[in-house]
């Protein structure tokens, strides 16, 4: 019975100093804007600004998590934590998604309450437009910062696309502010809030489902388990694939274990290395293969 396990953690390079600095800059910049927008929202009686501040707070939190995940991804295995703290990235992602759903839910509740009592609405259209315009500038700076590295990392690319979408959202809020100022259509303020909450929910739903599935060790969405099983079976000399398990070690890494029934003991090393190649091509980082000889 042969047993092989190799670790190729070349993808787990510790976060580069530049990328870390870019994230810290983007986090500080956006956190300052959240404080400004929330303050403006309360003073101009604008639910859409307060809602957008809630949305941006979630964004800042996500940027912090992405940075934290980079650091966790390179954590070394310890005596009692044989995986390091990599799986913590999944738990954090799940908690983040739950937190976002709660924020979006409270925005929706607040918006509906205001819509049912329009006399309570006194939003200042000018303040809304000016604040959202500042938001566009902050977004543009963040997009420029993150675009330097976006080709090298999937998380950073995700953050980049998100910031770009947020720019469009802010443009919408600027226009809504002008409409409120010119037409006095105050209901537009809670309507814009609802749109922001809907946008945030739509964005997080996939993350919520994916991180929940990852926390119960489902095969990550980017991995095709059937294809991997087929590719292992197609290696010459493999009679049967048993006990195939594929699970996420972190939000970015995947592990696999399998038992292979083979008939030729002379080809164990050859078959194992071919199977490992197939598995790697399927997007799995770590594989442990056990060989069982056919009776
Ligand atoms: Zn956002």
PDB file of C-alpha atoms and ligand atoms in Angstrom:
ATOM      1  CA  UNK A   1       0.000   0.000   0.000  1.00  0.00           C
ATOM      2  CA  UNK A   2       1.550   3.278  -1.073  1.00  0.00           C
ATOM      3  CA  UNK A   3       0.852   6.640   0.415  1.00  0.00           C
ATOM      4  CA  UNK A   4       2.018   9.938  -0.894  1.00  0.00           C
ATOM      5  CA  UNK A   5       1.288  13.458   0.117  1.00  0.00           C
ATOM      6  CA  UNK A   6       2.967  16.506  -1.224  1.00  0.00           C
ATOM      7  CA  UNK A   7       2.515  20.132  -0.410  1.00  0.00           C
ATOM      8  CA  UNK A   8       2.998  22.689  -3.134  1.00  0.00           C
ATOM      9  CA  UNK A   9       2.194  25.956  -1.491  1.00  0.00           C
ATOM     10  CA  UNK A  10       3.807  28.139  -4.125  1.00  0.00           C
ATOM     11  CA  UNK A  11       0.445  29.943  -4.465  1.00  0.00           C
ATOM     12  CA  UNK A  12       0.537  30.808  -0.774  1.00  0.00           C
ATOM     13  CA  UNK A  13       3.150  33.504  -1.014  1.00  0.00           C
ATOM     14  CA  UNK A  14       2.823  35.905   1.844  1.00  0.00           C
ATOM     15  CA  UNK A  15       1.126  39.125   0.867  1.00  0.00           C
ATOM     16  CA  UNK A  16       3.481  41.524  -0.870  1.00  0.00           C
ATOM     17  CA  UNK A  17       4.264  44.785   0.880  1.00  0.00           C
ATOM     18  CA  UNK A  18       2.828  46.829  -2.004  1.00  0.00           C
ATOM     19  CA  UNK A  19      -0.513  45.046  -2.018  1.00  0.00           C
ATOM     20  CA  UNK A  20      -0.770  45.393   1.766  1.00  0.00           C
ATOM     21  CA  UNK A  21      -0.130  49.158   1.517  1.00  0.00           C
ATOM     22  CA  UNK A  22      -2.724  49.500  -1.262  1.00  0.00           C
ATOM     23  CA  UNK A  23      -5.329  47.718   0.869  1.00  0.00           C
ATOM     24  CA  UNK A  24      -4.536  49.778   3.971  1.00  0.00           C
ATOM     25  CA  UNK A  25      -4.819  53.027   1.941  1.00  0.00           C
ATOM     26  CA  UNK A  26      -8.153  51.944   0.426  1.00  0.00           C
ATOM     27  CA  UNK A  27      -9.470  50.894   3.873  1.00  0.00           C
ATOM     28  CA  UNK A  28      -8.545  54.186   5.590  1.00  0.00           C
ATOM     29  CA  UNK A  29      -9.874  56.303   2.710  1.00  0.00           C
ATOM     30  CA  UNK A  30     -13.209  54.461   2.602  1.00  0.00           C
ATOM     31  CA  UNK A  31     -13.574  54.392   6.416  1.00  0.00           C
ATOM     32  CA  UNK A  32     -13.167  58.186   6.526  1.00  0.00           C
ATOM     33  CA  UNK A  33     -15.820  58.503   3.824  1.00  0.00           C
ATOM     34  CA  UNK A  34     -18.233  56.233   5.767  1.00  0.00           C
ATOM     35  CA  UNK A  35     -17.967  58.571   8.780  1.00  0.00           C
ATOM     36  CA  UNK A  36     -18.497  61.632   6.558  1.00  0.00           C
ATOM     37  CA  UNK A  37     -21.452  60.124   4.688  1.00  0.00           C
ATOM     38  CA  UNK A  38     -23.201  58.906   7.856  1.00  0.00           C
ATOM     39  CA  UNK A  39     -22.764  62.364   9.436  1.00  0.00           C
ATOM     40  CA  UNK A  40     -24.115  64.089   6.301  1.00  0.00           C
ATOM     41  CA  UNK A  41     -26.976  61.580   6.140  1.00  0.00           C
ATOM     42  CA  UNK A  42     -28.145  62.282   9.692  1.00  0.00           C
ATOM     43  CA  UNK A  43     -27.787  66.061   9.271  1.00  0.00           C
ATOM     44  CA  UNK A  44     -29.597  66.252   5.933  1.00  0.00           C
ATOM     45  CA  UNK A  45     -32.269  63.733   7.028  1.00  0.00           C
ATOM     46  CA  UNK A  46     -31.405  61.466   4.111  1.00  0.00           C
ATOM     47  CA  UNK A  47     -32.025  57.750   4.464  1.00  0.00           C
ATOM     48  CA  UNK A  48     -30.303  57.080   1.132  1.00  0.00           C
ATOM     49  CA  UNK A  49     -27.048  58.585   2.450  1.00  0.00           C
ATOM     50  CA  UNK A  50     -27.282  56.664   5.749  1.00  0.00           C
ATOM     51  CA  UNK A  51     -28.025  53.473   3.761  1.00  0.00           C
ATOM     52  CA  UNK A  52     -25.082  54.058   1.464  1.00  0.00           C
ATOM     53  CA  UNK A  53     -22.894  54.658   4.539  1.00  0.00           C
ATOM     54  CA  UNK A  54     -24.083  51.259   5.836  1.00  0.00           C
ATOM     55  CA  UNK A  55     -23.241  49.705   2.471  1.00  0.00           C
ATOM     56  CA  UNK A  56     -19.785  51.333   2.439  1.00  0.00           C
ATOM     57  CA  UNK A  57     -19.178  50.193   6.031  1.00  0.00           C
ATOM     58  CA  UNK A  58     -19.734  46.640   4.804  1.00  0.00           C
ATOM     59  CA  UNK A  59     -17.305  47.327   1.940  1.00  0.00           C
ATOM     60  CA  UNK A  60     -14.628  48.536   4.366  1.00  0.00           C
ATOM     61  CA  UNK A  61     -15.221  45.426   6.465  1.00  0.00           C
ATOM     62  CA  UNK A  62     -14.849  43.240   3.343  1.00  0.00           C
ATOM     63  CA  UNK A  63     -11.587  44.957   2.388  1.00  0.00           C
ATOM     64  CA  UNK A  64     -10.298  44.305   5.939  1.00  0.00           C
ATOM     65  CA  UNK A  65     -11.329  40.643   5.607  1.00  0.00           C
ATOM     66  CA  UNK A  66      -9.612  40.263   2.237  1.00  0.00           C
ATOM     67  CA  UNK A  67      -6.418  41.677   3.743  1.00  0.00           C
ATOM     68  CA  UNK A  68      -6.825  39.420   6.796  1.00  0.00           C
ATOM     69  CA  UNK A  69      -7.453  36.412   4.525  1.00  0.00           C
ATOM     70  CA  UNK A  70      -4.173  37.096   2.672  1.00  0.00           C
ATOM     71  CA  UNK A  71      -2.363  37.033   6.015  1.00  0.00           C
ATOM     72  CA  UNK A  72      -4.218  33.888   7.216  1.00  0.00           C
ATOM     73  CA  UNK A  73      -3.561  32.083   3.924  1.00  0.00           C
ATOM     74  CA  UNK A  74       0.140  32.036   4.704  1.00  0.00           C
ATOM     75  CA  UNK A  75      -0.311  30.870   8.308  1.00  0.00           C
ATOM     76  CA  UNK A  76       1.874  27.882   9.118  1.00  0.00           C
ATOM     77  CA  UNK A  77       0.452  24.639  10.513  1.00  0.00           C
ATOM     78  CA  UNK A  78       0.882  24.315  14.273  1.00  0.00           C
ATOM     79  CA  UNK A  79       0.958  21.350  16.663  1.00  0.00           C
ATOM     80  CA  UNK A  80      -2.809  21.453  17.282  1.00  0.00           C
ATOM     81  CA  UNK A  81      -3.823  23.448  14.186  1.00  0.00           C
ATOM     82  CA  UNK A  82      -2.506  21.153  11.485  1.00  0.00           C
ATOM     83  CA  UNK A  83      -4.140  23.237   8.728  1.00  0.00           C
ATOM     84  CA  UNK A  84      -2.927  26.535  10.168  1.00  0.00           C
ATOM     85  CA  UNK A  85      -5.756  29.065  10.412  1.00  0.00           C
ATOM     86  CA  UNK A  86      -6.669  28.912   6.728  1.00  0.00           C
ATOM     87  CA  UNK A  87     -10.218  27.633   7.255  1.00  0.00           C
ATOM     88  CA  UNK A  88     -10.892  30.746   9.324  1.00  0.00           C
ATOM     89  CA  UNK A  89     -11.190  32.602   5.984  1.00  0.00           C
ATOM     90  CA  UNK A  90     -14.360  30.564   5.265  1.00  0.00           C
ATOM     91  CA  UNK A  91     -15.875  31.262   8.684  1.00  0.00           C
ATOM     92  CA  UNK A  92     -15.104  34.986   8.381  1.00  0.00           C
ATOM     93  CA  UNK A  93     -16.626  35.118   4.910  1.00  0.00           C
ATOM     94  CA  UNK A  94     -19.815  33.478   6.231  1.00  0.00           C
ATOM     95  CA  UNK A  95     -20.041  35.858   9.209  1.00  0.00           C
ATOM     96  CA  UNK A  96     -19.482  38.835   6.899  1.00  0.00           C
ATOM     97  CA  UNK A  97     -22.326  37.708   4.634  1.00  0.00           C
ATOM     98  CA  UNK A  98     -24.709  37.253   7.583  1.00  0.00           C
ATOM     99  CA  UNK A  99     -23.745  40.709   8.873  1.00  0.00           C
ATOM    100  CA  UNK A 100     -24.470  42.231   5.438  1.00  0.00           C
ATOM    101  CA  UNK A 101     -27.903  40.577   5.273  1.00  0.00           C
ATOM    102  CA  UNK A 102     -28.755  42.078   8.697  1.00  0.00           C
ATOM    103  CA  UNK A 103     -27.661  45.587   7.573  1.00  0.00           C
ATOM    104  CA  UNK A 104     -29.591  45.313   4.284  1.00  0.00           C
ATOM    105  CA  UNK A 105     -32.641  44.024   6.156  1.00  0.00           C
ATOM    106  CA  UNK A 106     -32.648  46.971   8.549  1.00  0.00           C
ATOM    107  CA  UNK A 107     -32.262  49.420   5.615  1.00  0.00           C
ATOM    108  CA  UNK A 108     -35.285  47.830   3.889  1.00  0.00           C
ATOM    109  CA  UNK A 109     -37.331  48.005   7.120  1.00  0.00           C
ATOM    110  CA  UNK A 110     -36.395  51.665   7.664  1.00  0.00           C
ATOM    111  CA  UNK A 111     -37.133  52.584   4.006  1.00  0.00           C
ATOM    112  CA  UNK A 112     -40.590  51.001   4.053  1.00  0.00           C
ATOM    113  CA  UNK A 113     -41.391  52.693   7.365  1.00  0.00           C
ATOM    114  CA  UNK A 114     -40.463  56.094   5.856  1.00  0.00           C
ATOM    115  CA  UNK A 115     -42.443  55.422   2.672  1.00  0.00           C
ATOM    116  CA  UNK A 116     -45.546  54.689   4.739  1.00  0.00           C
ATOM    117  CA  UNK A 117     -45.194  58.077   6.443  1.00  0.00           C
ATOM    118  CA  UNK A 118     -43.954  60.495   3.722  1.00  0.00           C
ATOM    119  CA  UNK A 119     -44.708  63.546   5.914  1.00  0.00           C
ATOM    120  CA  UNK A 120     -41.668  62.547   8.011  1.00  0.00           C
ATOM    121  CA  UNK A 121     -39.417  62.986   4.967  1.00  0.00           C
ATOM    122  CA  UNK A 122     -37.335  66.171   4.758  1.00  0.00           C
ATOM    123  CA  UNK A 123     -34.231  65.117   2.818  1.00  0.00           C
ATOM    124  CA  UNK A 124     -31.855  67.836   1.592  1.00  0.00           C
ATOM    125  CA  UNK A 125     -31.270  67.120  -2.125  1.00  0.00           C
ATOM    126  CA  UNK A 126     -28.203  69.344  -2.394  1.00  0.00           C
ATOM    127  CA  UNK A 127     -26.449  67.599   0.517  1.00  0.00           C
ATOM    128  CA  UNK A 128     -27.277  64.196  -1.016  1.00  0.00           C
ATOM    129  CA  UNK A 129     -25.786  65.145  -4.402  1.00  0.00           C
ATOM    130  CA  UNK A 130     -22.633  66.704  -2.916  1.00  0.00           C
ATOM    131  CA  UNK A 131     -21.972  63.747  -0.579  1.00  0.00           C
ATOM    132  CA  UNK A 132     -22.538  61.160  -3.315  1.00  0.00           C
ATOM    133  CA  UNK A 133     -20.224  63.156  -5.618  1.00  0.00           C
ATOM    134  CA  UNK A 134     -17.478  62.997  -2.951  1.00  0.00           C
ATOM    135  CA  UNK A 135     -18.183  59.239  -2.856  1.00  0.00           C
ATOM    136  CA  UNK A 136     -17.488  58.999  -6.600  1.00  0.00           C
ATOM    137  CA  UNK A 137     -14.087  60.674  -6.105  1.00  0.00           C
ATOM    138  CA  UNK A 138     -13.220  58.286  -3.222  1.00  0.00           C
ATOM    139  CA  UNK A 139     -14.319  55.330  -5.377  1.00  0.00           C
ATOM    140  CA  UNK A 140     -12.277  56.543  -8.337  1.00  0.00           C
ATOM    141  CA  UNK A 141      -9.166  56.753  -6.125  1.00  0.00           C
ATOM    142  CA  UNK A 142      -9.827  53.250  -4.704  1.00  0.00           C
ATOM    143  CA  UNK A 143     -10.361  51.827  -8.201  1.00  0.00           C
ATOM    144  CA  UNK A 144      -7.071  53.371  -9.370  1.00  0.00           C
ATOM    145  CA  UNK A 145      -5.234  51.975  -6.322  1.00  0.00           C
ATOM    146  CA  UNK A 146      -6.647  48.449  -6.709  1.00  0.00           C
ATOM    147  CA  UNK A 147      -6.243  48.377 -10.507  1.00  0.00           C
ATOM    148  CA  UNK A 148      -2.440  48.276 -10.101  1.00  0.00           C
ATOM    149  CA  UNK A 149      -2.576  44.716  -8.820  1.00  0.00           C
ATOM    150  CA  UNK A 150      -5.875  43.387 -10.090  1.00  0.00           C
ATOM    151  CA  UNK A 151      -4.409  41.092 -12.699  1.00  0.00           C
ATOM    152  CA  UNK A 152      -2.453  39.149 -10.106  1.00  0.00           C
ATOM    153  CA  UNK A 153      -5.122  38.255  -7.601  1.00  0.00           C
ATOM    154  CA  UNK A 154      -8.732  37.117  -7.848  1.00  0.00           C
ATOM    155  CA  UNK A 155      -9.828  38.807  -4.590  1.00  0.00           C
ATOM    156  CA  UNK A 156      -8.356  42.124  -5.664  1.00  0.00           C
ATOM    157  CA  UNK A 157     -10.036  41.792  -9.058  1.00  0.00           C
ATOM    158  CA  UNK A 158     -13.351  41.214  -7.249  1.00  0.00           C
ATOM    159  CA  UNK A 159     -12.805  44.318  -5.092  1.00  0.00           C
ATOM    160  CA  UNK A 160     -11.946  46.322  -8.237  1.00  0.00           C
ATOM    161  CA  UNK A 161     -15.160  45.321 -10.037  1.00  0.00           C
ATOM    162  CA  UNK A 162     -17.190  46.024  -6.895  1.00  0.00           C
ATOM    163  CA  UNK A 163     -15.749  49.553  -6.546  1.00  0.00           C
ATOM    164  CA  UNK A 164     -16.529  50.194 -10.209  1.00  0.00           C
ATOM    165  CA  UNK A 165     -20.186  49.159  -9.685  1.00  0.00           C
ATOM    166  CA  UNK A 166     -20.327  51.367  -6.587  1.00  0.00           C
ATOM    167  CA  UNK A 167     -19.304  54.322  -8.769  1.00  0.00           C
ATOM    168  CA  UNK A 168     -22.421  53.762 -10.878  1.00  0.00           C
ATOM    169  CA  UNK A 169     -24.543  53.552  -7.703  1.00  0.00           C
ATOM    170  CA  UNK A 170     -23.112  56.883  -6.475  1.00  0.00           C
ATOM    171  CA  UNK A 171     -23.857  58.514  -9.849  1.00  0.00           C
ATOM    172  CA  UNK A 172     -27.461  57.368  -9.381  1.00  0.00           C
ATOM    173  CA  UNK A 173     -27.583  58.958  -5.910  1.00  0.00           C
ATOM    174  CA  UNK A 174     -26.180  62.274  -7.257  1.00  0.00           C
ATOM    175  CA  UNK A 175     -28.969  62.339  -9.868  1.00  0.00           C
ATOM    176  CA  UNK A 176     -31.598  61.424  -7.209  1.00  0.00           C
ATOM    177  CA  UNK A 177     -30.356  64.340  -5.049  1.00  0.00           C
ATOM    178  CA  UNK A 178     -30.876  66.793  -7.932  1.00  0.00           C
ATOM    179  CA  UNK A 179     -34.341  65.414  -8.667  1.00  0.00           C
ATOM    180  CA  UNK A 180     -35.327  65.773  -4.973  1.00  0.00           C
ATOM    181  CA  UNK A 181     -34.007  69.364  -4.952  1.00  0.00           C
ATOM    182  CA  UNK A 182     -35.750  70.403  -8.190  1.00  0.00           C
ATOM    183  CA  UNK A 183     -39.038  68.518  -7.961  1.00  0.00           C
ATOM    184  CA  UNK A 184     -39.489  68.072  -4.212  1.00  0.00           C
ATOM    185  CA  UNK A 185     -40.210  64.389  -4.812  1.00  0.00           C
ATOM    186  CA  UNK A 186     -39.016  63.341  -1.312  1.00  0.00           C
ATOM    187  CA  UNK A 187     -40.208  59.736  -1.683  1.00  0.00           C
ATOM    188  CA  UNK A 188     -37.249  59.220  -3.999  1.00  0.00           C
ATOM    189  CA  UNK A 189     -34.964  59.165  -0.927  1.00  0.00           C
ATOM    190  CA  UNK A 190     -36.366  55.936   0.614  1.00  0.00           C
ATOM    191  CA  UNK A 191     -36.762  54.499  -2.919  1.00  0.00           C
ATOM    192  CA  UNK A 192     -33.023  55.009  -3.525  1.00  0.00           C
ATOM    193  CA  UNK A 193     -32.388  53.379  -0.099  1.00  0.00           C
ATOM    194  CA  UNK A 194     -34.361  50.328  -1.158  1.00  0.00           C
ATOM    195  CA  UNK A 195     -32.344  50.130  -4.398  1.00  0.00           C
ATOM    196  CA  UNK A 196     -29.073  50.298  -2.421  1.00  0.00           C
ATOM    197  CA  UNK A 197     -30.267  47.543  -0.056  1.00  0.00           C
ATOM    198  CA  UNK A 198     -31.380  45.437  -3.031  1.00  0.00           C
ATOM    199  CA  UNK A 199     -28.019  45.958  -4.735  1.00  0.00           C
ATOM    200  CA  UNK A 200     -26.133  44.941  -1.564  1.00  0.00           C
ATOM    201  CA  UNK A 201     -28.331  41.845  -1.065  1.00  0.00           C
ATOM    202  CA  UNK A 202     -27.932  40.770  -4.697  1.00  0.00           C
ATOM    203  CA  UNK A 203     -24.158  41.071  -4.328  1.00  0.00           C
ATOM    204  CA  UNK A 204     -23.927  39.129  -1.081  1.00  0.00           C
ATOM    205  CA  UNK A 205     -26.362  36.294  -1.778  1.00  0.00           C
ATOM    206  CA  UNK A 206     -23.852  34.286  -3.808  1.00  0.00           C
ATOM    207  CA  UNK A 207     -21.173  34.835  -1.153  1.00  0.00           C
ATOM    208  CA  UNK A 208     -23.580  33.747   1.603  1.00  0.00           C
ATOM    209  CA  UNK A 209     -24.498  30.500  -0.173  1.00  0.00           C
ATOM    210  CA  UNK A 210     -20.917  29.728  -1.269  1.00  0.00           C
ATOM    211  CA  UNK A 211     -19.390  30.383   2.170  1.00  0.00           C
ATOM    212  CA  UNK A 212     -22.085  28.334   3.913  1.00  0.00           C
ATOM    213  CA  UNK A 213     -21.414  25.439   1.509  1.00  0.00           C
ATOM    214  CA  UNK A 214     -17.658  25.798   2.073  1.00  0.00           C
ATOM    215  CA  UNK A 215     -18.156  25.697   5.852  1.00  0.00           C
ATOM    216  CA  UNK A 216     -19.796  22.266   5.538  1.00  0.00           C
ATOM    217  CA  UNK A 217     -16.992  21.082   3.221  1.00  0.00           C
ATOM    218  CA  UNK A 218     -18.899  21.127  -0.066  1.00  0.00           C
ATOM    219  CA  UNK A 219     -16.825  21.056  -3.256  1.00  0.00           C
ATOM    220  CA  UNK A 220     -15.964  24.711  -4.105  1.00  0.00           C
ATOM    221  CA  UNK A 221     -17.991  26.092  -7.039  1.00  0.00           C
ATOM    222  CA  UNK A 222     -14.941  26.614  -9.265  1.00  0.00           C
ATOM    223  CA  UNK A 223     -14.042  22.886  -9.017  1.00  0.00           C
ATOM    224  CA  UNK A 224     -15.795  20.283 -11.189  1.00  0.00           C
ATOM    225  CA  UNK A 225     -15.836  17.101  -9.053  1.00  0.00           C
ATOM    226  CA  UNK A 226     -17.328  14.884 -11.795  1.00  0.00           C
ATOM    227  CA  UNK A 227     -14.679  15.996 -14.274  1.00  0.00           C
ATOM    228  CA  UNK A 228     -11.902  15.325 -11.750  1.00  0.00           C
ATOM    229  CA  UNK A 229     -13.254  11.840 -10.996  1.00  0.00           C
ATOM    230  CA  UNK A 230     -13.446  11.117 -14.747  1.00  0.00           C
ATOM    231  CA  UNK A 231      -9.910  12.387 -15.315  1.00  0.00           C
ATOM    232  CA  UNK A 232      -8.585  10.164 -12.495  1.00  0.00           C
ATOM    233  CA  UNK A 233     -10.476   7.136 -13.871  1.00  0.00           C
ATOM    234  CA  UNK A 234      -9.059   7.837 -17.334  1.00  0.00           C
ATOM    235  CA  UNK A 235      -5.454   7.358 -16.122  1.00  0.00           C
ATOM    236  CA  UNK A 236      -4.228   4.031 -17.531  1.00  0.00           C
ATOM    237  CA  UNK A 237      -4.036   1.376 -14.814  1.00  0.00           C
ATOM    238  CA  UNK A 238      -6.670   2.874 -12.484  1.00  0.00           C
ATOM    239  CA  UNK A 239      -9.380   0.204 -12.078  1.00  0.00           C
ATOM    240  CA  UNK A 240     -11.536   2.086  -9.591  1.00  0.00           C
ATOM    241  CA  UNK A 241     -11.703   5.397  -7.710  1.00  0.00           C
ATOM    242  CA  UNK A 242     -12.996   5.017  -4.124  1.00  0.00           C
ATOM    243  CA  UNK A 243     -13.702   7.432  -1.260  1.00  0.00           C
ATOM    244  CA  UNK A 244     -13.118  10.569  -3.322  1.00  0.00           C
ATOM    245  CA  UNK A 245     -13.281  13.640  -1.079  1.00  0.00           C
ATOM    246  CA  UNK A 246     -12.791  17.225  -2.246  1.00  0.00           C
ATOM    247  CA  UNK A 247     -13.068  20.049   0.275  1.00  0.00           C
ATOM    248  CA  UNK A 248     -12.006  23.660   0.756  1.00  0.00           C
ATOM    249  CA  UNK A 249      -9.037  24.257   3.054  1.00  0.00           C
ATOM    250  CA  UNK A 250      -9.634  28.016   2.805  1.00  0.00           C
ATOM    251  CA  UNK A 251     -11.655  30.320   0.545  1.00  0.00           C
ATOM    252  CA  UNK A 252      -8.928  29.963  -2.106  1.00  0.00           C
ATOM    253  CA  UNK A 253      -7.411  26.487  -1.625  1.00  0.00           C
ATOM    254  CA  UNK A 254      -8.803  23.017  -2.140  1.00  0.00           C
ATOM    255  CA  UNK A 255      -7.701  19.578  -0.933  1.00  0.00           C
ATOM    256  CA  UNK A 256      -8.497  16.074  -2.194  1.00  0.00           C
ATOM    257  CA  UNK A 257      -8.174  12.529  -0.887  1.00  0.00           C
ATOM    258  CA  UNK A 258      -8.925   9.367  -2.846  1.00  0.00           C
ATOM    259  CA  UNK A 259      -8.286   5.643  -2.803  1.00  0.00           C
ATOM    260  CA  UNK A 260      -7.314   4.103  -6.135  1.00  0.00           C
ATOM    261  CA  UNK A 261      -7.665   0.439  -6.970  1.00  0.00           C
ATOM    262  CA  UNK A 262      -4.897  -0.588  -9.381  1.00  0.00           C
ATOM    263  CA  UNK A 263      -3.832  -3.938 -10.757  1.00  0.00           C
ATOM    264  CA  UNK A 264      -0.123  -3.470 -11.460  1.00  0.00           C
ATOM    265  CA  UNK A 265       2.062  -2.855  -8.354  1.00  0.00           C
ATOM    266  CA  UNK A 266       5.022  -2.017 -10.592  1.00  0.00           C
ATOM    267  CA  UNK A 267       3.266   1.135 -11.834  1.00  0.00           C
ATOM    268  CA  UNK A 268       2.255   2.640  -8.445  1.00  0.00           C
ATOM    269  CA  UNK A 269       4.645   5.618  -8.638  1.00  0.00           C
ATOM    270  CA  UNK A 270       3.792   6.334 -12.286  1.00  0.00           C
ATOM    271  CA  UNK A 271       0.022   6.139 -11.744  1.00  0.00           C
ATOM    272  CA  UNK A 272       0.166   8.264  -8.591  1.00  0.00           C
ATOM    273  CA  UNK A 273       2.102  11.052 -10.284  1.00  0.00           C
ATOM    274  CA  UNK A 274      -0.228  10.996 -13.322  1.00  0.00           C
ATOM    275  CA  UNK A 275      -3.306  11.159 -11.089  1.00  0.00           C
ATOM    276  CA  UNK A 276      -1.797  14.050  -9.100  1.00  0.00           C
ATOM    277  CA  UNK A 277      -1.188  15.912 -12.366  1.00  0.00           C
ATOM    278  CA  UNK A 278      -4.832  15.428 -13.419  1.00  0.00           C
ATOM    279  CA  UNK A 279      -6.062  16.585 -10.019  1.00  0.00           C
ATOM    280  CA  UNK A 280      -3.837  19.660 -10.119  1.00  0.00           C
ATOM    281  CA  UNK A 281      -5.132  20.495 -13.609  1.00  0.00           C
ATOM    282  CA  UNK A 282      -8.649  20.330 -12.140  1.00  0.00           C
ATOM    283  CA  UNK A 283      -7.772  23.172  -9.773  1.00  0.00           C
ATOM    284  CA  UNK A 284      -7.072  21.227  -6.560  1.00  0.00           C
ATOM    285  CA  UNK A 285      -3.994  22.393  -4.644  1.00  0.00           C
ATOM    286  CA  UNK A 286      -3.336  19.442  -2.325  1.00  0.00           C
ATOM    287  CA  UNK A 287      -3.966  15.777  -2.994  1.00  0.00           C
ATOM    288  CA  UNK A 288      -3.458  12.663  -0.896  1.00  0.00           C
ATOM    289  CA  UNK A 289      -3.696   9.416  -2.843  1.00  0.00           C
ATOM    290  CA  UNK A 290      -3.908   5.969  -1.299  1.00  0.00           C
ATOM    291  CA  UNK A 291      -3.235   2.959  -3.487  1.00  0.00           C
ATOM    292  CA  UNK A 292      -5.035  -0.349  -3.050  1.00  0.00           C
ATOM    293  CA  UNK A 293      -4.004  -3.395  -5.091  1.00  0.00           C
ATOM    294  CA  UNK A 294      -6.725  -5.290  -6.895  1.00  0.00           C
ATOM    295  CA  UNK A 295      -7.305  -8.735  -5.332  1.00  0.00           C
TER     296      UNK A 295
HETATM  297 ZN1  LIG B   1     -20.014  48.544  -2.349  1.00  0.00          ZN
END
